[in-house]
PDB file of N, CA and C in Angstrom:
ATOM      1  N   UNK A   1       2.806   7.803 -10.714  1.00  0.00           N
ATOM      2  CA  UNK A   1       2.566   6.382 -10.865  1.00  0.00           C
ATOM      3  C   UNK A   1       1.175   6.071 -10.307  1.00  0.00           C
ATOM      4  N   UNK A   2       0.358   5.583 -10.950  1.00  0.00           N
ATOM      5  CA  UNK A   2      -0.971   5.068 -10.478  1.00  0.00           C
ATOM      6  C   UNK A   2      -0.819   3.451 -10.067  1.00  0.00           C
ATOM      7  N   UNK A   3      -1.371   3.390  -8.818  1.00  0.00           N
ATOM      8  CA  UNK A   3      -1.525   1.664  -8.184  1.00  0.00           C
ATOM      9  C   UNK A   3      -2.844   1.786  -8.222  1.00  0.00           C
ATOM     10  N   UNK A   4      -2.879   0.671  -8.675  1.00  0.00           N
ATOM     11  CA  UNK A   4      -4.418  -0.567  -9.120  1.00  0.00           C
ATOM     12  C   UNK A   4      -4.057  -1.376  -7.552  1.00  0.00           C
ATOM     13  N   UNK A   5      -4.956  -1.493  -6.281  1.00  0.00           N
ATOM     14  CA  UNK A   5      -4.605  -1.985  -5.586  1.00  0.00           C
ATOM     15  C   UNK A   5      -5.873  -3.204  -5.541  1.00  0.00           C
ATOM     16  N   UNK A   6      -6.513  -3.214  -6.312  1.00  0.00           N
ATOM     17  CA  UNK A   6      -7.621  -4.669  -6.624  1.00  0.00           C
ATOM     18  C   UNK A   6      -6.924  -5.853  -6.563  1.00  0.00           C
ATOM     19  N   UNK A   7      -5.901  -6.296  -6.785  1.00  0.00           N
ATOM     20  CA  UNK A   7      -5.569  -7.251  -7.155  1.00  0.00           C
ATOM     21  C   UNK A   7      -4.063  -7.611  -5.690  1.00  0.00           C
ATOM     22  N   UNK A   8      -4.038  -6.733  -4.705  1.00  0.00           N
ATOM     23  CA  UNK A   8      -3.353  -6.941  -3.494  1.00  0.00           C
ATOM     24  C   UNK A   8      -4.688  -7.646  -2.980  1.00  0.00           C
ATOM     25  N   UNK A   9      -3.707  -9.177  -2.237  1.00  0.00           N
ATOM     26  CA  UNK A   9      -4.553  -9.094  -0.986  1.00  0.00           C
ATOM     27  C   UNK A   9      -5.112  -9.306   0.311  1.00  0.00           C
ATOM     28  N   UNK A  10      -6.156  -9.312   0.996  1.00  0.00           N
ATOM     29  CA  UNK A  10      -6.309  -8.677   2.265  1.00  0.00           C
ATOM     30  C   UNK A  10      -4.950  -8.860   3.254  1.00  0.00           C
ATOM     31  N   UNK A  11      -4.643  -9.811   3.215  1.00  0.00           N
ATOM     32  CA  UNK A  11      -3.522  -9.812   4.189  1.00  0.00           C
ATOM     33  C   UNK A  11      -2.523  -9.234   3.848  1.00  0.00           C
ATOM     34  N   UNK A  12      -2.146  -8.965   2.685  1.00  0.00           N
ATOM     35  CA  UNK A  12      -1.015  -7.898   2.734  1.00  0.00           C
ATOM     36  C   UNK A  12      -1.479  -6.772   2.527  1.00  0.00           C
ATOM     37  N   UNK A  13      -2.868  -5.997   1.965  1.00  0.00           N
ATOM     38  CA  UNK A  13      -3.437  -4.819   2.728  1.00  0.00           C
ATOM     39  C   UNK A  13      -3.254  -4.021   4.556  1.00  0.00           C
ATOM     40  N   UNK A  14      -3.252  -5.556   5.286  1.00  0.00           N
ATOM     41  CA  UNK A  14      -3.367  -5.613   6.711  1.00  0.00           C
ATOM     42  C   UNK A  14      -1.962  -5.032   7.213  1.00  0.00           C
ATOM     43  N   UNK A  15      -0.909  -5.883   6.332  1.00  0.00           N
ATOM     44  CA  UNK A  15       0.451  -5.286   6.628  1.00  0.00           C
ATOM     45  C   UNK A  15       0.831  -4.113   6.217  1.00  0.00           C
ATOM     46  N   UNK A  16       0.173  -3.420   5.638  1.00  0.00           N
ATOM     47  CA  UNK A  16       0.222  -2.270   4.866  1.00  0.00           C
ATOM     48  C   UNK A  16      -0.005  -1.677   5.820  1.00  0.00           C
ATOM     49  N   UNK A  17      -0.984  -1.550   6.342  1.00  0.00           N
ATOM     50  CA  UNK A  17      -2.255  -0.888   7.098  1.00  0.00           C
ATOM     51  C   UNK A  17      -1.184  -0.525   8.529  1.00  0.00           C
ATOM     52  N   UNK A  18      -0.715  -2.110   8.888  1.00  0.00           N
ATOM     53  CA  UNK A  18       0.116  -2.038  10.340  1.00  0.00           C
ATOM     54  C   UNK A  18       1.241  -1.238  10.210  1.00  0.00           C
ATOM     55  N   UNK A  19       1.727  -0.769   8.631  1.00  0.00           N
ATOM     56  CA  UNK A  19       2.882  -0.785   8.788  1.00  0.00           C
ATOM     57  C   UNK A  19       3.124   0.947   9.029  1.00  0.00           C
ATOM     58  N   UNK A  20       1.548   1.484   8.351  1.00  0.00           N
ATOM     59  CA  UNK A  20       1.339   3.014   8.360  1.00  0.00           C
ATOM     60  C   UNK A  20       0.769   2.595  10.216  1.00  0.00           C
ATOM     61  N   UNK A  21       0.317   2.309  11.046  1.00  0.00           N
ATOM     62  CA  UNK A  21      -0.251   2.351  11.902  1.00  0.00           C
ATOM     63  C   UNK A  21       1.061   2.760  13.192  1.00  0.00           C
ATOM     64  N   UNK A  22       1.742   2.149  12.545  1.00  0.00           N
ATOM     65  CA  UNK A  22       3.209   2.093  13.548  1.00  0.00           C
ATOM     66  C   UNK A  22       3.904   3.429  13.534  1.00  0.00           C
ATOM     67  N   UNK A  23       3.771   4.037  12.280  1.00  0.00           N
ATOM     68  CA  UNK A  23       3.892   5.557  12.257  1.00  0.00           C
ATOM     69  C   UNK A  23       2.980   6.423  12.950  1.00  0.00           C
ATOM     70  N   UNK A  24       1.807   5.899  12.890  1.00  0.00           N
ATOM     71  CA  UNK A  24       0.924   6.987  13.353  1.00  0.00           C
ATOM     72  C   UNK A  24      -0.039   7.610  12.092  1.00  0.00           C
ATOM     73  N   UNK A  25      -0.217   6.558  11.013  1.00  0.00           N
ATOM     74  CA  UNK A  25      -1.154   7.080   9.945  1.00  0.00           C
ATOM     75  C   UNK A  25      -1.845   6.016  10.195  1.00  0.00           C
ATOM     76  N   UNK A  26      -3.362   6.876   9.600  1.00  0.00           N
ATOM     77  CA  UNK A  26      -4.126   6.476   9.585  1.00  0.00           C
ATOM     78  C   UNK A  26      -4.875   5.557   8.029  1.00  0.00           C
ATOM     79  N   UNK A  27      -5.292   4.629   7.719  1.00  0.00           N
ATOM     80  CA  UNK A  27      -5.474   4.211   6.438  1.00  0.00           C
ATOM     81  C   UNK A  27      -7.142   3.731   6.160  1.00  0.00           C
ATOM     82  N   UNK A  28      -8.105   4.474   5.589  1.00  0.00           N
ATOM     83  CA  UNK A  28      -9.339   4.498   5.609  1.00  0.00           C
ATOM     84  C   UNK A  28      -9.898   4.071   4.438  1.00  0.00           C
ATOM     85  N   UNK A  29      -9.202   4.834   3.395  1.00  0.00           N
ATOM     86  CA  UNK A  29      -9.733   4.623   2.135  1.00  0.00           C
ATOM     87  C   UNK A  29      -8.753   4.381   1.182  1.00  0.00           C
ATOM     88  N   UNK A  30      -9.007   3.977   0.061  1.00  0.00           N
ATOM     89  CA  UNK A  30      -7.879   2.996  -0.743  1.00  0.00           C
ATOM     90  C   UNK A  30      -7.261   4.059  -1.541  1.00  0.00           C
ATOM     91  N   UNK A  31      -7.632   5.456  -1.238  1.00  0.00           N
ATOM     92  CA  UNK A  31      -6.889   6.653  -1.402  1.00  0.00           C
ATOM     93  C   UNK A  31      -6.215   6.836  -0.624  1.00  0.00           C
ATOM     94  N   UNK A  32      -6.185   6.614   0.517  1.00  0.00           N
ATOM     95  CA  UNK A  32      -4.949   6.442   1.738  1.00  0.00           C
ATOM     96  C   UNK A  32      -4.092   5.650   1.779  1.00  0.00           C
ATOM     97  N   UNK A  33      -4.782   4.448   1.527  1.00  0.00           N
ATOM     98  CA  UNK A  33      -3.401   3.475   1.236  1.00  0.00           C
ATOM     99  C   UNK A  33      -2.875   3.750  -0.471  1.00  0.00           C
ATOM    100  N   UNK A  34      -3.048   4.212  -1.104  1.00  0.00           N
ATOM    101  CA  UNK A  34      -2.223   4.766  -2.779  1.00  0.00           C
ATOM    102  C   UNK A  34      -1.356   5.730  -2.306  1.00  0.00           C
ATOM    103  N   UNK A  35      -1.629   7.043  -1.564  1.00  0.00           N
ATOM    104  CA  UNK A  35      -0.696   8.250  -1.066  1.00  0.00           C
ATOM    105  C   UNK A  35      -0.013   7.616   0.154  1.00  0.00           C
ATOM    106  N   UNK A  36       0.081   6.619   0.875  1.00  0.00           N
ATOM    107  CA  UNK A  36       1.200   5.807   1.426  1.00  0.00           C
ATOM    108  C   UNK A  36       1.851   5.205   0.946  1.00  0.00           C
ATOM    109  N   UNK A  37       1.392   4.426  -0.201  1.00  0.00           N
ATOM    110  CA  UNK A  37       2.903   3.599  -0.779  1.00  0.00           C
ATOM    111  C   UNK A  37       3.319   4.766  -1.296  1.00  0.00           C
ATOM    112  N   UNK A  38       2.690   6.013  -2.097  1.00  0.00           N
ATOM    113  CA  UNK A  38       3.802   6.823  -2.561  1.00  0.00           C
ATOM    114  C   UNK A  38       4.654   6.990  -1.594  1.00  0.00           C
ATOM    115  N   UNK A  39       4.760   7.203  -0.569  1.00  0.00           N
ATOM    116  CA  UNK A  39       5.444   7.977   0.582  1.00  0.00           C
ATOM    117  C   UNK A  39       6.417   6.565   1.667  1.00  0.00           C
ATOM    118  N   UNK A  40       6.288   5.280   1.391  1.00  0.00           N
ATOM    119  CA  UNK A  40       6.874   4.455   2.060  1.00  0.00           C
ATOM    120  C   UNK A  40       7.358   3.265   1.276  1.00  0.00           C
ATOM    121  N   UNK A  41       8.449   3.695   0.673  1.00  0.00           N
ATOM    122  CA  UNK A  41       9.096   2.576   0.055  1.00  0.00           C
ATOM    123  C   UNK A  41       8.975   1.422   0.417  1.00  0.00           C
ATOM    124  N   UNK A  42       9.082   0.887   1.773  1.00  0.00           N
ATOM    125  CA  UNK A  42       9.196  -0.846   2.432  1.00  0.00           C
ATOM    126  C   UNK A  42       7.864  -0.907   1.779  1.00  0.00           C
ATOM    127  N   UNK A  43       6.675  -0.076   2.201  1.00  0.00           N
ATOM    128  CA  UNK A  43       5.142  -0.638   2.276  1.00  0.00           C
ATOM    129  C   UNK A  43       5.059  -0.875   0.297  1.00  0.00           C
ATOM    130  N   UNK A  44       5.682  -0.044  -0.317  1.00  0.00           N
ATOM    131  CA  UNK A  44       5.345  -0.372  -1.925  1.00  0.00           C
ATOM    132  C   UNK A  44       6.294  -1.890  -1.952  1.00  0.00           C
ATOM    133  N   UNK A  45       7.183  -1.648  -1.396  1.00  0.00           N
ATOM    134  CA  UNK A  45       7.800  -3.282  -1.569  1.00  0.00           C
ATOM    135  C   UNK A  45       7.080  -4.307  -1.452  1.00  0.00           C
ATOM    136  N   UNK A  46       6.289  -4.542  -0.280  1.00  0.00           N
ATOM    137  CA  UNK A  46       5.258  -5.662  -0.287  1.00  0.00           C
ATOM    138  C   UNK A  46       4.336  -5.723  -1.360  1.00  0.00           C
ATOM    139  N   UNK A  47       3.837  -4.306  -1.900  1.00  0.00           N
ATOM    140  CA  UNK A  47       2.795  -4.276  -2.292  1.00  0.00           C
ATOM    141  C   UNK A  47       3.322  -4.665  -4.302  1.00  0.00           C
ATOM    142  N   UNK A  48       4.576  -4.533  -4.621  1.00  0.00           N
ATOM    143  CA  UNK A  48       4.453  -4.595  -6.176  1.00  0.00           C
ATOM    144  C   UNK A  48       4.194  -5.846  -6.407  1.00  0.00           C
ATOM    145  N   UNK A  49       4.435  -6.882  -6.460  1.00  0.00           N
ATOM    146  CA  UNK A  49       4.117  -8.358  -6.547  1.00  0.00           C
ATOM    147  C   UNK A  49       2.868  -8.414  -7.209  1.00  0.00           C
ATOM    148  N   UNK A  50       2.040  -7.799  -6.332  1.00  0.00           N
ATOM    149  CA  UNK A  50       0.576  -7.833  -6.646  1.00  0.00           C
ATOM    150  C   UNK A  50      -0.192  -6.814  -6.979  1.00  0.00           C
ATOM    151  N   UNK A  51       0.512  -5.991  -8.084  1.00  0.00           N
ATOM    152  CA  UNK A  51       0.433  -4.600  -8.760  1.00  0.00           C
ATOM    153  C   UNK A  51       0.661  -4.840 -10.452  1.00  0.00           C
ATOM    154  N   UNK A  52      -0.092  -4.241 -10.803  1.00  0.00           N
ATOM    155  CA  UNK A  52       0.125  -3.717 -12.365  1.00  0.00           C
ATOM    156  C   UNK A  52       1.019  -2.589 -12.015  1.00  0.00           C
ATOM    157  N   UNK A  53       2.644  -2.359 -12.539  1.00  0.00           N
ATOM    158  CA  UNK A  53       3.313  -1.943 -12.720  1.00  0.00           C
ATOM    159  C   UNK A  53       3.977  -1.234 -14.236  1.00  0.00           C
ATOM    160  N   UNK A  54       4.567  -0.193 -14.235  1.00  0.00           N
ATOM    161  CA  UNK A  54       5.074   0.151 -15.429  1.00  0.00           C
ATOM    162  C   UNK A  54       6.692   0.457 -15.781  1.00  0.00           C
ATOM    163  N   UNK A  55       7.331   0.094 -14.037  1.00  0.00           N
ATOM    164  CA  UNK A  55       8.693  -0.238 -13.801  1.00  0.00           C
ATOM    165  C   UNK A  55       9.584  -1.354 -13.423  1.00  0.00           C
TER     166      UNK A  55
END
């Protein structure tokens, strides 16, 4: 699945960000935050709203 994450924004980037931070990841580049929502269901939850989706 490819995320278009242009169209999230900043503040729910931020929660994104906190939500890998609380684990202990780090989120730098918007390739980091794409291979985290793969990997954290809650964090893709915030994030489909404001996603081009294909599900």
């Amino acid at each position: 699945m490819k995320i278009d994450l242009s169209q999230v924004p900043e503040p729910i980037m931020e929660t994104v960000r906190l939500f890998a931070e609380v684990e202990g990841v780090t989120l730098n580049t918007p390739e980091d935050y794409v291979r985290y929502l793969h990997e954290d269901e809650d964090a893709l939850e915030i994030v489909l709203p404001y996603i081009d989706h294909d599900f």
